[in-house]
Coordinates of C-alpha atoms in Angstrom, one line a residue:
M630 CA -197.5 -115.5 -96.5
R631 CA -194.7 -115.4 -93.8
T632 CA -193.0 -118.8 -93.3
Q633 CA -192.5 -119.8 -89.6
H634 CA -189.2 -121.4 -88.5
T635 CA -189.9 -124.4 -86.1
A636 CA -187.7 -126.2 -83.7
S637 CA -187.1 -130.0 -83.4
R638 CA -190.5 -130.6 -82.1
P639 CA -193.0 -130.1 -84.8
G640 CA -196.2 -128.0 -84.3
R641 CA -194.4 -125.7 -81.9
P642 CA -193.6 -122.3 -83.4
L643 CA -190.5 -120.6 -82.4
W644 CA -191.9 -117.1 -82.7
R645 CA -195.1 -115.6 -83.9
P646 CA -195.4 -112.4 -85.9
A647 CA -196.2 -109.3 -83.8
P648 CA -199.3 -107.4 -84.5
P649 CA -198.6 -104.4 -86.8
A650 CA -198.2 -101.0 -85.1
P651 CA -201.0 -98.4 -85.8
G652 CA -200.3 -96.9 -89.1
R653 CA -197.7 -99.4 -90.1
G654 CA -199.7 -102.3 -91.2
P655 CA -199.6 -103.8 -94.8
G656 CA -202.6 -101.5 -95.8
A657 CA -201.0 -98.3 -94.4
G658 CA -197.9 -98.5 -96.5
G659 CA -195.7 -99.6 -93.7
D660 CA -192.4 -101.7 -93.9
R661 CA -193.4 -105.4 -93.8
Q662 CA -189.9 -106.2 -92.5
A663 CA -190.7 -104.5 -89.3
D664 CA -193.3 -107.2 -88.5
G665 CA -190.7 -109.7 -87.1
P666 CA -187.2 -109.9 -85.6
V667 CA -184.2 -109.4 -87.9
P668 CA -182.0 -112.5 -88.2
P669 CA -178.5 -112.1 -86.8
P670 CA -175.5 -111.7 -89.2
W671 CA -174.5 -115.4 -89.0
G672 CA -178.2 -116.7 -89.1
W673 CA -180.4 -118.3 -86.4
K674 CA -178.8 -120.8 -84.1
M675 CA -180.9 -123.8 -85.0
A676 CA -181.0 -126.6 -87.5
G677 CA -182.0 -125.7 -91.0
A678 CA -181.9 -122.0 -90.5
G679 CA -178.9 -121.2 -92.5
R680 CA -176.5 -120.9 -89.5
A681 CA -172.8 -120.1 -90.4
A682 CA -170.1 -121.0 -88.0
H683 CA -167.6 -118.6 -89.5
V684 CA -168.0 -115.9 -92.2
T685 CA -164.9 -115.6 -94.2
A686 CA -163.7 -112.2 -95.1
P687 CA -163.9 -111.5 -98.8
P688 CA -160.8 -111.1 -100.9
E689 CA -159.4 -107.6 -101.3
Y690 CA -157.8 -106.5 -104.5
Q691 CA -156.0 -103.2 -105.5
A692 CA -155.9 -102.0 -109.0
T693 CA -156.5 -99.0 -111.2
T694 CA -160.0 -97.6 -112.0
T695 CA -159.4 -98.5 -115.6
Q696 CA -159.1 -102.2 -114.6
L697 CA -161.8 -102.3 -112.0
C698 CA -164.3 -99.9 -113.6
G699 CA -166.7 -102.8 -114.5
L700 CA -167.0 -103.8 -110.7
Y701 CA -168.6 -100.5 -109.7
P702 CA -170.1 -99.8 -107.1
F703 CA -168.0 -102.4 -105.3
V704 CA -164.8 -100.4 -105.5
A705 CA -163.2 -98.2 -102.7
G706 CA -161.1 -95.3 -103.8
S707 CA -157.6 -94.9 -102.5
G708 CA -156.9 -92.2 -99.8
T709 CA -153.1 -92.1 -99.8
P710 CA -150.8 -90.3 -102.1
A711 CA -149.1 -92.4 -104.9
A712 CA -146.5 -89.7 -105.7
G713 CA -142.9 -90.4 -104.5
T714 CA -141.0 -93.3 -102.8
P715 CA -143.0 -96.1 -101.3
V716 CA -142.4 -95.8 -97.5
G717 CA -144.7 -98.5 -96.3
R718 CA -148.4 -99.6 -96.1
H719 CA -151.3 -97.8 -94.5
Q720 CA -151.9 -99.3 -91.0
L721 CA -155.7 -99.5 -91.5
W722 CA -156.3 -100.1 -95.1
G723 CA -153.0 -101.7 -96.3
E724 CA -152.6 -99.4 -99.2
V725 CA -149.0 -98.5 -100.3
V726 CA -148.1 -95.0 -99.1
C727 CA -145.6 -93.0 -101.1
L728 CA -143.8 -89.9 -99.8
D729 CA -141.2 -87.5 -101.4
P730 CA -141.3 -83.7 -100.5
L731 CA -140.3 -82.7 -104.2
A732 CA -142.9 -85.1 -105.8
W733 CA -145.6 -83.9 -103.5
L734 CA -144.8 -80.3 -104.3
R735 CA -144.9 -81.1 -108.1
A736 CA -148.3 -82.8 -107.6
G737 CA -149.6 -79.8 -105.8
L738 CA -150.2 -81.8 -102.4
V739 CA -148.0 -79.3 -100.5
T740 CA -146.9 -75.8 -100.9
N741 CA -143.2 -76.1 -100.0
P742 CA -140.7 -79.0 -100.0
G743 CA -139.8 -78.9 -96.2
M744 CA -140.2 -81.9 -94.1
F745 CA -139.7 -82.2 -90.3
V746 CA -139.2 -85.5 -88.7
L747 CA -139.8 -85.9 -84.9
G748 CA -139.6 -89.0 -82.7
Q749 CA -137.9 -90.7 -79.8
P750 CA -134.5 -92.3 -80.2
G751 CA -134.7 -95.8 -81.7
T752 CA -138.2 -95.3 -83.3
G753 CA -136.7 -95.5 -86.9
K754 CA -136.4 -91.8 -87.8
S755 CA -133.2 -92.5 -89.8
T756 CA -134.6 -95.6 -91.3
L757 CA -137.5 -93.6 -92.9
V758 CA -135.2 -90.8 -94.2
K759 CA -132.8 -93.5 -95.7
R760 CA -135.7 -95.0 -97.6
L761 CA -136.5 -91.4 -98.9
V762 CA -132.8 -90.9 -99.8
T763 CA -132.7 -94.2 -101.7
G764 CA -135.9 -93.3 -103.6
A765 CA -134.6 -89.8 -104.3
V766 CA -131.3 -91.1 -105.8
A767 CA -133.2 -93.6 -107.9
T768 CA -135.4 -90.8 -109.5
G769 CA -132.4 -88.5 -110.3
T770 CA -132.4 -86.3 -107.2
V771 CA -129.0 -85.5 -105.5
A772 CA -129.2 -86.5 -101.9
L773 CA -127.0 -84.3 -99.6
I774 CA -126.3 -85.5 -96.1
L775 CA -125.2 -82.3 -94.4
G776 CA -123.4 -83.3 -91.3
D777 CA -123.6 -87.0 -90.5
T778 CA -122.9 -87.1 -86.8
K779 CA -122.8 -90.9 -86.0
P780 CA -122.4 -91.7 -89.0
D781 CA -125.7 -93.1 -90.3
Y782 CA -125.6 -92.4 -93.9
A783 CA -122.0 -92.9 -95.1
M784 CA -122.5 -96.7 -95.8
L785 CA -125.7 -96.0 -97.8
T786 CA -124.1 -93.2 -99.8
A787 CA -121.2 -95.5 -100.7
H788 CA -123.6 -98.2 -101.7
L789 CA -125.5 -95.8 -103.9
G790 CA -122.3 -94.8 -105.7
G791 CA -122.1 -91.3 -104.0
Q792 CA -119.4 -89.3 -102.5
V793 CA -118.3 -89.7 -98.8
I794 CA -116.3 -86.8 -97.2
R795 CA -114.9 -87.5 -93.8
I796 CA -114.1 -84.3 -91.7
G797 CA -111.7 -84.4 -88.8
R798 CA -108.2 -83.8 -87.6
G799 CA -105.9 -85.6 -89.8
M800 CA -108.6 -86.3 -92.4
D801 CA -110.6 -84.1 -94.8
T802 CA -110.8 -80.3 -94.0
I803 CA -113.4 -77.6 -95.0
N804 CA -112.4 -74.1 -95.6
P805 CA -115.3 -71.9 -94.3
L806 CA -114.4 -69.3 -96.9
D807 CA -114.3 -71.6 -99.8
A808 CA -116.9 -70.6 -102.5
G809 CA -116.8 -74.3 -103.5
P810 CA -119.2 -75.0 -106.3
L811 CA -120.2 -71.5 -106.5
G812 CA -116.6 -70.5 -107.4
A813 CA -116.6 -72.8 -110.3
A814 CA -120.0 -71.4 -111.4
L815 CA -118.5 -67.8 -111.1
R816 CA -115.6 -68.6 -113.4
A817 CA -118.0 -69.6 -116.1
M818 CA -120.1 -66.4 -115.7
S819 CA -119.7 -62.9 -117.0
G820 CA -121.7 -59.7 -116.8
P821 CA -124.5 -58.8 -114.5
D822 CA -125.1 -62.4 -113.5
A823 CA -121.4 -62.8 -112.5
A824 CA -121.7 -59.6 -110.3
A825 CA -124.8 -60.9 -108.6
L826 CA -123.2 -64.2 -108.0
R827 CA -120.1 -62.6 -106.6
R828 CA -122.1 -60.6 -104.2
E829 CA -123.8 -63.8 -103.1
V830 CA -120.4 -65.6 -102.5
R831 CA -119.3 -62.7 -100.4
S832 CA -122.4 -62.7 -98.3
R833 CA -122.0 -66.5 -97.6
R834 CA -118.4 -66.1 -96.6
L835 CA -119.1 -63.3 -94.3
S836 CA -122.2 -64.9 -92.7
L837 CA -120.4 -68.2 -92.1
L838 CA -117.4 -66.4 -90.7
L839 CA -119.6 -64.4 -88.3
A840 CA -121.3 -67.7 -87.2
L841 CA -118.1 -69.3 -86.4
C842 CA -116.7 -66.3 -84.5
T843 CA -120.1 -66.1 -82.6
L844 CA -119.6 -69.8 -81.7
V845 CA -116.0 -69.4 -80.4
R846 CA -116.8 -66.2 -78.5
E847 CA -120.2 -67.5 -77.3
A848 CA -121.6 -64.0 -78.0
R849 CA -122.4 -61.9 -80.9
L850 CA -119.9 -59.7 -82.6
T851 CA -120.2 -56.0 -82.6
N852 CA -121.2 -53.9 -85.7
A853 CA -117.7 -52.6 -86.0
E854 CA -116.2 -56.1 -86.0
E855 CA -118.6 -57.2 -88.7
V856 CA -117.6 -54.3 -90.9
L857 CA -114.0 -55.1 -90.4
L858 CA -114.6 -58.7 -91.5
G859 CA -116.4 -57.7 -94.6
R860 CA -113.6 -55.3 -95.6
A861 CA -111.0 -57.9 -94.9
I862 CA -112.8 -60.5 -97.0
D863 CA -113.1 -57.9 -99.9
L864 CA -109.4 -57.1 -99.7
L865 CA -108.4 -60.7 -99.9
D866 CA -110.7 -61.2 -102.8
E867 CA -108.9 -58.4 -104.6
R868 CA -105.3 -59.6 -103.7
L869 CA -105.9 -63.2 -104.6
A870 CA -107.8 -62.6 -107.8
G871 CA -109.2 -66.0 -108.0
A872 CA -105.8 -67.7 -107.8
R873 CA -107.0 -69.6 -104.6
E874 CA -109.7 -69.3 -102.0
P875 CA -109.0 -67.1 -98.9
T876 CA -108.8 -69.0 -95.5
V877 CA -109.5 -67.9 -91.9
A878 CA -105.7 -67.6 -91.4
D879 CA -105.5 -65.2 -94.2
V880 CA -108.3 -63.1 -92.7
L881 CA -106.3 -63.0 -89.3
A882 CA -103.2 -62.0 -91.0
V883 CA -104.6 -59.1 -93.0
I884 CA -106.4 -57.7 -90.0
E885 CA -103.2 -57.9 -87.9
Q886 CA -101.3 -56.1 -90.6
G887 CA -103.8 -53.2 -90.5
P888 CA -103.7 -51.9 -94.0
D889 CA -105.1 -48.4 -94.8
T890 CA -108.3 -49.9 -96.0
L891 CA -109.0 -51.6 -92.7
R892 CA -107.9 -48.6 -90.7
S893 CA -110.2 -46.5 -92.5
A894 CA -113.0 -49.1 -91.9
A895 CA -112.2 -49.2 -88.1
R896 CA -112.2 -45.3 -88.0
A897 CA -108.8 -45.4 -86.4
R898 CA -106.2 -42.7 -87.2
T899 CA -103.4 -44.2 -85.3
P900 CA -102.0 -47.8 -85.3
G901 CA -102.5 -47.9 -81.4
R902 CA -106.1 -47.0 -81.8
Y903 CA -106.6 -49.6 -84.6
Q904 CA -105.1 -52.3 -82.4
D905 CA -107.4 -51.4 -79.5
R906 CA -110.4 -51.7 -81.7
T907 CA -109.5 -55.0 -83.3
A908 CA -108.0 -56.8 -80.2
G909 CA -111.1 -58.8 -79.5
L910 CA -111.7 -59.9 -83.1
V911 CA -108.0 -60.9 -83.6
F912 CA -108.2 -63.2 -80.5
T913 CA -111.5 -64.7 -81.7
L914 CA -110.0 -65.4 -85.2
D915 CA -106.9 -66.8 -83.4
L916 CA -109.0 -69.3 -81.6
L917 CA -110.5 -70.6 -84.9
C918 CA -106.8 -71.3 -86.1
T919 CA -105.3 -72.5 -82.8
G920 CA -108.0 -73.5 -80.4
S921 CA -110.3 -76.5 -80.3
L922 CA -111.1 -76.1 -83.9
A923 CA -107.6 -76.0 -85.1
G924 CA -106.7 -78.4 -87.9
V925 CA -110.3 -78.6 -89.3
F926 CA -111.4 -75.2 -90.5
D927 CA -108.2 -73.2 -90.8
G928 CA -106.8 -74.4 -94.1
P929 CA -108.0 -75.0 -97.7
T930 CA -110.6 -77.5 -98.6
S931 CA -108.9 -80.9 -99.1
R932 CA -111.7 -82.7 -101.0
P933 CA -114.2 -80.5 -102.9
V934 CA -117.7 -81.6 -103.4
D935 CA -118.4 -83.5 -106.6
L936 CA -121.3 -81.7 -108.5
T937 CA -121.9 -84.8 -110.6
A938 CA -122.2 -87.2 -107.6
R939 CA -125.6 -89.1 -107.1
A940 CA -125.3 -88.5 -103.4
V941 CA -122.9 -86.7 -101.0
S942 CA -122.4 -87.5 -97.3
I943 CA -120.2 -85.3 -95.0
D944 CA -119.2 -87.4 -92.2
I945 CA -118.5 -85.3 -89.2
S946 CA -118.7 -88.2 -86.5
R947 CA -114.9 -87.8 -85.7
V948 CA -115.4 -84.2 -85.0
G949 CA -118.1 -84.9 -82.5
A950 CA -115.7 -86.7 -80.2
A951 CA -113.9 -83.4 -79.7
G952 CA -116.9 -81.6 -78.1
D953 CA -120.1 -80.0 -78.9
K954 CA -118.5 -76.7 -80.0
L955 CA -116.5 -78.2 -82.8
L956 CA -119.4 -80.4 -83.8
T957 CA -121.6 -77.3 -84.1
A958 CA -118.9 -75.5 -86.2
A959 CA -118.6 -78.6 -88.5
M960 CA -122.4 -78.7 -89.0
L961 CA -122.7 -75.1 -89.8
C962 CA -119.9 -75.3 -92.4
T963 CA -121.3 -78.4 -94.0
W964 CA -124.8 -76.8 -94.3
A965 CA -123.3 -73.7 -95.9
Y966 CA -121.2 -75.8 -98.2
G967 CA -124.2 -78.1 -99.2
F968 CA -126.6 -75.2 -99.9
G969 CA -123.8 -73.4 -101.8
M970 CA -123.7 -76.6 -104.0
A971 CA -127.6 -76.4 -104.7
D972 CA -127.1 -72.7 -105.6
A973 CA -124.1 -73.5 -107.9
A974 CA -126.0 -76.2 -109.7
A975 CA -129.1 -73.9 -110.3
A976 CA -126.7 -71.1 -111.6
L977 CA -125.0 -73.5 -114.0
A978 CA -128.3 -74.9 -115.1
E979 CA -129.6 -71.3 -116.0
L980 CA -126.4 -70.8 -118.1
G981 CA -127.0 -74.2 -119.9
I982 CA -123.6 -75.5 -118.7
A983 CA -125.2 -78.3 -116.7
R984 CA -128.6 -79.8 -116.5
R985 CA -130.9 -78.9 -113.6
R986 CA -130.9 -81.5 -110.9
P987 CA -133.1 -81.2 -107.8
C988 CA -131.5 -81.8 -104.4
L989 CA -132.6 -83.3 -101.2
A990 CA -130.8 -82.1 -98.1
V991 CA -130.8 -84.1 -94.9
M992 CA -130.1 -82.2 -91.7
D993 CA -130.0 -84.7 -88.8
E994 CA -129.5 -83.8 -85.1
L995 CA -130.9 -80.3 -85.8
W996 CA -130.8 -79.3 -82.2
R997 CA -127.0 -79.8 -82.0
A998 CA -126.3 -77.1 -84.5
L999 CA -128.4 -74.6 -83.0
R1000 CA -127.5 -74.6 -79.3
G1001 CA -123.8 -73.7 -79.6
A1002 CA -124.3 -70.0 -79.1
P1003 CA -127.0 -67.3 -79.2
G1004 CA -127.6 -66.1 -82.7
L1005 CA -126.8 -69.2 -84.6
V1006 CA -130.4 -70.0 -85.3
E1007 CA -130.7 -66.8 -87.5
Y1008 CA -127.8 -68.1 -89.7
A1009 CA -129.4 -71.5 -90.1
D1010 CA -132.8 -69.8 -90.8
S1011 CA -131.3 -67.8 -93.6
L1012 CA -129.8 -70.9 -95.3
T1013 CA -133.0 -72.9 -95.3
R1014 CA -135.7 -70.2 -96.1
L1015 CA -135.5 -70.2 -99.9
N1016 CA -135.4 -74.0 -100.7
R1017 CA -138.4 -73.9 -103.0
A1018 CA -136.8 -71.2 -105.3
K1019 CA -133.7 -73.4 -105.5
G1020 CA -135.3 -76.7 -106.4
M1021 CA -134.3 -78.1 -103.2
A1022 CA -136.0 -80.1 -100.5
S1023 CA -135.0 -80.3 -96.9
I1024 CA -135.5 -82.9 -94.2
M1025 CA -134.9 -81.7 -90.7
I1026 CA -134.7 -84.4 -87.9
T1027 CA -134.7 -84.0 -84.2
H1028 CA -135.9 -85.9 -81.0
S1029 CA -138.2 -83.4 -79.4
L1030 CA -139.4 -79.8 -79.7
A1031 CA -138.1 -79.4 -76.1
D1032 CA -134.6 -79.4 -77.7
L1033 CA -135.5 -76.2 -79.5
D1034 CA -137.1 -74.7 -76.5
A1035 CA -133.8 -75.1 -74.6
L1036 CA -132.1 -72.5 -76.7
A1037 CA -130.5 -69.5 -74.9
T1038 CA -132.8 -66.7 -75.9
G1039 CA -136.4 -66.1 -76.6
E1040 CA -135.7 -64.9 -80.1
D1041 CA -133.7 -68.1 -81.0
R1042 CA -136.5 -70.2 -79.6
A1043 CA -139.1 -68.4 -81.8
R1044 CA -136.9 -68.8 -84.8
A1045 CA -136.2 -72.5 -84.2
R1046 CA -140.0 -73.2 -83.8
G1047 CA -140.4 -71.6 -87.2
F1048 CA -138.4 -74.4 -88.8
A1049 CA -141.2 -76.8 -88.0
D1050 CA -143.8 -74.3 -88.8
R1051 CA -142.6 -73.7 -92.3
C1052 CA -142.3 -77.4 -93.2
A1053 CA -145.4 -78.5 -95.1
I1054 CA -144.8 -82.1 -94.2
T1055 CA -144.5 -83.3 -90.5
V1056 CA -143.7 -87.0 -89.7
L1057 CA -144.2 -88.1 -86.2
A1058 CA -142.8 -91.3 -84.7
G1059 CA -143.4 -92.6 -81.1
L1060 CA -143.8 -89.6 -78.7
P1061 CA -145.1 -89.1 -75.2
P1062 CA -148.4 -87.0 -74.6
R1063 CA -146.4 -83.9 -73.2
E1064 CA -144.5 -83.7 -76.5
L1065 CA -147.6 -84.0 -78.6
A1066 CA -149.1 -81.2 -76.8
R1067 CA -146.2 -79.0 -78.2
V1068 CA -146.5 -80.6 -81.6
H1069 CA -150.3 -79.8 -81.6
Q1070 CA -149.5 -76.0 -81.4
I1071 CA -147.7 -76.2 -84.7
T1072 CA -149.4 -79.1 -86.6
P1073 CA -153.2 -79.7 -85.6
L1074 CA -153.7 -83.3 -84.3
T1075 CA -157.0 -85.0 -83.7
G1076 CA -157.5 -86.9 -80.5
P1077 CA -157.4 -90.4 -82.2
E1078 CA -154.1 -89.3 -83.8
Q1079 CA -152.5 -88.3 -80.6
E1080 CA -153.6 -91.5 -78.9
L1081 CA -152.1 -93.5 -81.8
V1082 CA -148.7 -91.8 -81.7
T1083 CA -148.6 -92.1 -77.8
S1084 CA -149.3 -95.9 -78.1
W1085 CA -146.0 -96.1 -80.1
S1086 CA -143.9 -94.3 -77.3
A1087 CA -143.4 -97.3 -75.0
P1088 CA -143.9 -101.0 -74.7
D1089 CA -147.0 -102.4 -72.8
S1090 CA -144.9 -105.0 -70.9
W1091 CA -141.5 -105.8 -69.6
Q1092 CA -141.1 -108.9 -71.5
P1093 CA -137.5 -109.2 -72.8
G1094 CA -137.1 -109.4 -76.5
A1095 CA -140.5 -107.9 -77.4
R1096 CA -140.6 -105.6 -80.4
H1097 CA -140.9 -101.9 -79.5
P1098 CA -144.4 -100.9 -80.6
G1099 CA -143.3 -97.7 -82.4
R1100 CA -140.5 -99.4 -84.4
G1101 CA -141.1 -98.5 -88.1
K1102 CA -144.5 -96.7 -87.4
Y1103 CA -145.0 -93.1 -88.6
L1104 CA -147.9 -90.6 -88.7
I1105 CA -147.6 -88.3 -91.8
K1106 CA -149.2 -85.0 -91.5
A1107 CA -149.7 -82.4 -94.2
G1108 CA -151.6 -79.2 -93.3
E1109 CA -155.1 -79.7 -92.0
R1110 CA -155.6 -83.1 -93.6
L1111 CA -156.1 -86.3 -91.5
G1112 CA -152.7 -88.0 -90.7
I1113 CA -151.7 -91.2 -92.7
P1114 CA -150.4 -93.9 -90.4
V1115 CA -147.7 -95.9 -92.0
D1116 CA -145.8 -99.1 -91.2
L1117 CA -142.5 -99.5 -92.9
S1118 CA -140.9 -102.9 -93.5
L1119 CA -137.4 -103.4 -94.5
V1120 CA -136.5 -105.5 -97.6
G1121 CA -133.4 -107.1 -99.1
P1122 CA -130.2 -105.2 -98.3
E1123 CA -132.0 -102.5 -96.3
F1124 CA -131.7 -104.6 -93.2
F1125 CA -127.9 -104.1 -93.4
L1126 CA -127.7 -100.7 -95.0
Y1127 CA -130.3 -99.0 -92.7
D1128 CA -129.2 -100.5 -89.4
T1129 CA -128.4 -97.7 -86.9
D1130 CA -128.7 -99.7 -83.7
P1131 CA -125.5 -99.6 -81.4
K1132 CA -123.6 -102.9 -81.3
F1133 CA -123.6 -103.7 -77.5
E1134 CA -121.4 -106.5 -76.2
S1135 CA -123.1 -109.3 -74.3
F1136 CA -122.6 -109.2 -70.5
S1137 CA -120.8 -112.5 -70.5
E1138 CA -118.1 -111.3 -72.9
W1139 CA -117.8 -108.0 -71.0
S1140 CA -117.5 -109.7 -67.6
A1141 CA -115.0 -112.2 -69.1
R1142 CA -112.7 -109.4 -70.3
N1143 CA -112.9 -107.6 -67.1
S1144 CA -112.6 -110.3 -64.5
G1145 CA -110.1 -112.8 -66.3
V1146 CA -112.7 -115.5 -66.4
D1147 CA -113.4 -117.3 -69.6
A1148 CA -116.8 -116.6 -71.1
P1149 CA -119.0 -119.7 -71.3

């Protein structure tokens, strides 16, 4: 028998059971719960009806399936990866999210260790990468900051016990033709392995010298000039016989001398004909030694990279003050030097001379290294294409894909878009809708994902002091999987070590200094 709920006046029923529908009565095998209304979630609004003014959310616990197996089926499985460095909590579920390109590769979550970070300035791109660098160093991975332009990573590298190299006039210098760690590995090898590595060193020297000449000339070198540079490098390698590394000044001097080997390579029978064919190349090399790049790349390397360091940061912030051309040259040289370090470490590990150590290369301000001159994208592409085989992960950081679309030629733009396309992991910070339309062509984004990232791009109001909505928020995408929205919170010394905000003076201090009135 169904019990009727009554109000304060006895004898007056609140409701009466509705007559059963045809074929749905008790005798027809129907559902008896359909005979009356279903009470609301918090109960009926009347005395004695079990009304609850507030339903408290049940406590939520996280643990392994071994610990909580007895609570089945009241257990929800985790949907976030647990391999890598903890980078924050899931914005919806509160689970800890871990990220590391090498750890994800080992776990089979991705097919290559490339990572592309995209977001507006000030949204925390560098903060996320610094957290990844800290976690990588803690697990034995060598962090390579290849071209720190601000600098953002020098303080963190020093805190982690790594090596900081500062490039600039009157500071440390890098020799573009220095084999660096590869030269040390070459001296420890013999036989076919040494011959193969020697060819690799020669190829790297020639490629970087071609890139620098292209940057200075703002145009590609001719085939004849490329042949001459290659022969000049070979000739210097024979003359020096490992006593020291050749420099750009050495290449300029030997081309001006015009020995028989180079005259033969230039197909010039007379000295006059040889000078005519090498005049443009001589002026280009002279600009590397005496022009805006003088004093930075025309001498021997003053401070070699330490192969045993836990982290290496190459600070080129002083170079950036001299102009974009010098900064681009510095970034190309540091990229080549850093990837050569990874190759050397792999070669020494194969010989049993040193233990194998994975590397994590950070390439910040990517667009600044590619826009210096046509053809530079091809050189950068050749450096980063074989990271997986080297046991090396790379993190490329830029503000917008529009930076890559602004390159000079269509071929360069296509290659530059390939950087993001090849990366298995894409991390998006706050971005406007027009930028997400470009990203969607490379990394598929659902409608809610695009709305979420767009909501991080700008504050909702003009209230001063309000926290930017995209600060520390990221969407991690890997292939066709749904993105993982992450909220990163700083702890302990991270507030100091990860701080990249500019230090602006207050208006009162500025006006006092410029008007002669004491600040209040």
